[in-house]
CSV table of C-alpha atoms in Angstrom, one decimal:
chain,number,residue,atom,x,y,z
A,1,UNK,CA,0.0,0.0,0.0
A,2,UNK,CA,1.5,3.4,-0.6
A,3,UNK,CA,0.9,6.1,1.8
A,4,UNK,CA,1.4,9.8,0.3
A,5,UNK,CA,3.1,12.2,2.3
A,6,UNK,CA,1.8,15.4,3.0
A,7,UNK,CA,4.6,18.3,2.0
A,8,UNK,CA,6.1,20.2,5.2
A,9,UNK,CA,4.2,23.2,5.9
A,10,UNK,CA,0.9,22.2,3.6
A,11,UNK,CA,-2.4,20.8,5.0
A,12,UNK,CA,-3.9,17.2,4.4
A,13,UNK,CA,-6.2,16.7,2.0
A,14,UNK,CA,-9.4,17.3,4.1
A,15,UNK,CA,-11.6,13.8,4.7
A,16,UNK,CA,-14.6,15.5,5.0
A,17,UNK,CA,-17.7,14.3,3.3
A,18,UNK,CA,-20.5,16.0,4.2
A,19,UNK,CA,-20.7,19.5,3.8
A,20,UNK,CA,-20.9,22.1,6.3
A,21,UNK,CA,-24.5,22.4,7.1
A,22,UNK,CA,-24.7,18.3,6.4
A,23,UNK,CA,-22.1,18.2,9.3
A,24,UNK,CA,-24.6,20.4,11.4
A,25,UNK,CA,-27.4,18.7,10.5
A,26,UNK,CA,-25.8,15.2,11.5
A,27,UNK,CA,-24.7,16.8,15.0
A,28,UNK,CA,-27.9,18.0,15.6
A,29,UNK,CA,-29.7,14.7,14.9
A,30,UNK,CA,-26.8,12.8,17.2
A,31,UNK,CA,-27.2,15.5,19.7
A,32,UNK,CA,-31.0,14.5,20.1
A,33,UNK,CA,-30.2,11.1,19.8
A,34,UNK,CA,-27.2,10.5,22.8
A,35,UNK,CA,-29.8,12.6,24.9
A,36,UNK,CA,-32.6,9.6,24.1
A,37,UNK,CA,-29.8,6.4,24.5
A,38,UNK,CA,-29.2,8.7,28.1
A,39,UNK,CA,-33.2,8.7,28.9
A,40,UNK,CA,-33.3,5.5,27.7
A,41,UNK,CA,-35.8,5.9,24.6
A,42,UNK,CA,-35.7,4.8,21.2
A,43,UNK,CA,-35.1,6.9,18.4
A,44,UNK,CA,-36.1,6.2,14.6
A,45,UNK,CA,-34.5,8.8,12.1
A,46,UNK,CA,-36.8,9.3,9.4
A,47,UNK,CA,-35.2,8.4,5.8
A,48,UNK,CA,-34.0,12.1,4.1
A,49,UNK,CA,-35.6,11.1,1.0
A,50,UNK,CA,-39.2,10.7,3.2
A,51,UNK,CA,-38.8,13.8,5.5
A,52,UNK,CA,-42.2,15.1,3.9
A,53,UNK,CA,-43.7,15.7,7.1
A,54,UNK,CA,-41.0,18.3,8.6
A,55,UNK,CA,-39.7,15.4,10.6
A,56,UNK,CA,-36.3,14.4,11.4
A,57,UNK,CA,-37.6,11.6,13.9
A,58,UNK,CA,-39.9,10.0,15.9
A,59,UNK,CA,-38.9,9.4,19.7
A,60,UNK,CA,-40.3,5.8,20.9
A,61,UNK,CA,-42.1,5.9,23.9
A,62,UNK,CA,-43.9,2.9,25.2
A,63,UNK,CA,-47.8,4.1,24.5
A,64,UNK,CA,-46.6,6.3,21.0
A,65,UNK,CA,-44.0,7.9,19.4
A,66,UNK,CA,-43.2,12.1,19.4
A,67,UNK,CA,-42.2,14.0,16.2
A,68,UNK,CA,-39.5,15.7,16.3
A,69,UNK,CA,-37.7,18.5,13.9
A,70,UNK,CA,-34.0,19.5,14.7
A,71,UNK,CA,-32.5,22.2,14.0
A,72,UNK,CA,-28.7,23.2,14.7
A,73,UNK,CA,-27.2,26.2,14.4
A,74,UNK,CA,-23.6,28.4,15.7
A,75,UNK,CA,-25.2,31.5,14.8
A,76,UNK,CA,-27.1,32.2,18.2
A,77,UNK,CA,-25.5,32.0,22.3
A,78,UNK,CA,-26.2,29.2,24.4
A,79,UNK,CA,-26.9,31.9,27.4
A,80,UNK,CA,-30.1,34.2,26.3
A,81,UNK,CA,-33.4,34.2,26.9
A,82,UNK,CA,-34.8,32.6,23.9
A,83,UNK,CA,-33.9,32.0,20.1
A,84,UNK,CA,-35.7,32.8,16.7
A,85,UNK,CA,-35.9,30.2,13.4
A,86,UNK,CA,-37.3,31.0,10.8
A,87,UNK,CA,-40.9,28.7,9.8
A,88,UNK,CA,-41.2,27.7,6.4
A,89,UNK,CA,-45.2,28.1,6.1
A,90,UNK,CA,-45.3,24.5,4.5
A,91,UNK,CA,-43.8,23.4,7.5
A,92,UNK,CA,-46.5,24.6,10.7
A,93,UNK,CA,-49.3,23.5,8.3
A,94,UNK,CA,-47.9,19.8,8.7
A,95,UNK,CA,-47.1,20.0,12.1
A,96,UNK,CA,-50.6,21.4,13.0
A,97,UNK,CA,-51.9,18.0,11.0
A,98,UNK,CA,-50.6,15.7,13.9
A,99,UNK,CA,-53.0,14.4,16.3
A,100,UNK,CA,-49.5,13.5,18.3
A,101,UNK,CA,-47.0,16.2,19.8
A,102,UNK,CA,-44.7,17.3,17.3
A,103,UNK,CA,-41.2,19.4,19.1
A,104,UNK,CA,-39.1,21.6,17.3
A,105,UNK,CA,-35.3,21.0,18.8
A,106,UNK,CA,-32.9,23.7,18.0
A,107,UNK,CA,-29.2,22.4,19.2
A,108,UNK,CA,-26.9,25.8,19.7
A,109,UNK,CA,-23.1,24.9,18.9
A,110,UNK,CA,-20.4,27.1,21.1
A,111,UNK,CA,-18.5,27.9,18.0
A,112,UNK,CA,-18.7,28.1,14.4
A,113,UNK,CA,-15.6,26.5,13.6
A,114,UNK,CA,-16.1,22.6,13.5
A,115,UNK,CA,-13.0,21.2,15.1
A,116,UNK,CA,-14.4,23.3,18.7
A,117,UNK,CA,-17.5,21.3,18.3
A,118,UNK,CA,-16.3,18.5,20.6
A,119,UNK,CA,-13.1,18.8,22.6
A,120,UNK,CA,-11.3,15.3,23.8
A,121,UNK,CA,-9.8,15.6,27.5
A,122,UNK,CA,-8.3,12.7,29.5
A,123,UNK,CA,-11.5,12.5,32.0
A,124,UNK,CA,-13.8,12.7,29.1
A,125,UNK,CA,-15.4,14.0,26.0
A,126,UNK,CA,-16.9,17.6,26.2
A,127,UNK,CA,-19.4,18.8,23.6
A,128,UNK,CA,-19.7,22.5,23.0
A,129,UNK,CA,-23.2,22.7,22.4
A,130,UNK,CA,-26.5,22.7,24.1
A,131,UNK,CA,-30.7,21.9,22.9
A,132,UNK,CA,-33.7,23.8,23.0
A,133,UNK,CA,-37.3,22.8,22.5
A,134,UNK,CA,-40.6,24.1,21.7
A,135,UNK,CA,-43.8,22.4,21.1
A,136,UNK,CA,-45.2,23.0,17.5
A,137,UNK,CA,-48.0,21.9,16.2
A,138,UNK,CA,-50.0,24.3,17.9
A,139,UNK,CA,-48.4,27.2,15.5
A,140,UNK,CA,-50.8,29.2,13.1
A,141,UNK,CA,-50.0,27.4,9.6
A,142,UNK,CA,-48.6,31.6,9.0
A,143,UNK,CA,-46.4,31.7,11.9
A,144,UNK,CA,-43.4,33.5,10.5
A,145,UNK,CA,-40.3,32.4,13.3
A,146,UNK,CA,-40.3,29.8,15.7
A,147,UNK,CA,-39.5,30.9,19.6
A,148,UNK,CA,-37.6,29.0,21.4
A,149,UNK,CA,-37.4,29.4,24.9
A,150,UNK,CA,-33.8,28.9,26.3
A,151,UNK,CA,-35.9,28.0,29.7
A,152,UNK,CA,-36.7,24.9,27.6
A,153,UNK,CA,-33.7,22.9,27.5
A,154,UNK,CA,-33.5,19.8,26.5
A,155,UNK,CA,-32.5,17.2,29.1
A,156,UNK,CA,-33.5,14.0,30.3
A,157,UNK,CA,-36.3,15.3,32.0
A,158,UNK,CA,-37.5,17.0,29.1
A,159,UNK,CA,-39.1,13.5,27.9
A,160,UNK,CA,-40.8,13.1,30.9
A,161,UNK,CA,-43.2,16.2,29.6
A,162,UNK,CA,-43.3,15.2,26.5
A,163,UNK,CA,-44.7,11.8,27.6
A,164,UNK,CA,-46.8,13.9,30.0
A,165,UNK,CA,-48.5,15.9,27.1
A,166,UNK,CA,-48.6,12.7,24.8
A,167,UNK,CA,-50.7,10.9,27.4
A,168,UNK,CA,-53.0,14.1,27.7
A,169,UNK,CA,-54.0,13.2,24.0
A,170,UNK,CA,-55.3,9.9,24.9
A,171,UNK,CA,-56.9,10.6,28.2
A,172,UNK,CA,-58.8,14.1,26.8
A,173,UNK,CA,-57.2,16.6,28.9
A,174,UNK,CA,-56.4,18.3,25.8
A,175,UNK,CA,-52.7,19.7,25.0
């Protein structure tokens, strides 16, 4: 096998194969997804092909699943009070279609520059980054922006509502 070696001084040819926003899209998914394995909940990505609905996934509880959209972004603070996104119209008129909770997830990366994205230390790995969640299919199907409270963050306990408002469409207590 024949190795090439990289000139002094120059960079390696990069091994990136996703682009940019793929590689924020991908981060944002996993993000969502190592917060489940944590909770302990199943996760099924929908295929991109079939993400007709606005959904990235369904989380797998035991009586129903949750929709969820993710989002992930550098360009807003993890600290604040709340963040912004944009709503395609298409998009809230789906939602609103869904007898089922559907949550909007927007993971907020420290830093713009991928390689600060996850730092390695000897007691561990540390992501920069951090989730925030709204509930949307109760937006009107013209709802410019989506808020998202930064009092919402996305933990653990955060499925323990969701399950809370999922069971609320069974029993009739509404949303």
């Amino acid at each position: 096998m024949d190795v090439t070696e990289v000139a002094s001084g120059s960079q390696p040819p990069s091994i990136a194969t996703l682009t940019p926003n793929g590689s924020k899209g991908r981060f944002g998914v996993a993000y969502l997804r190592m917060i489940a394995s944590q909770a302990g909940i199943g996760l099924n990505e929908t295929s991109p092909d079939e993400d007709v609905l606005a959904i990235d996934c369904d989380l797998c509880f035991a009586i129903a699943n949750v929709r969820v959209q993710v989002k992930c972004s550098s360009q807003f603070q993890i600290t604040g009070r709340s963040a912004s996104w944009s709503a395609d119209s298409s998009w809230c008129g789906k939602w609103k279609q869904s007898l089922l909770p559907v949550y909007f997830v927007l993971v907020i990366l420290d830093s713009e520059t991928q390689e600060q994205w996850v730092e390695h230390h000897d007691y561990g790995t540390l992501q920069r980054a951090a989730a925030f969640w709204v509930r949307v299919n109760q937006l009107d199907d013209d709802a410019a922006s989506i808020s998202i409270p930064k009092s919402q963050r996305l933990s653990i306990d955060t499925f323990r509502i969701w399950e809370n408002e999922l069971l609320a469409c069974f029993s009739g207590q509404g949303e």
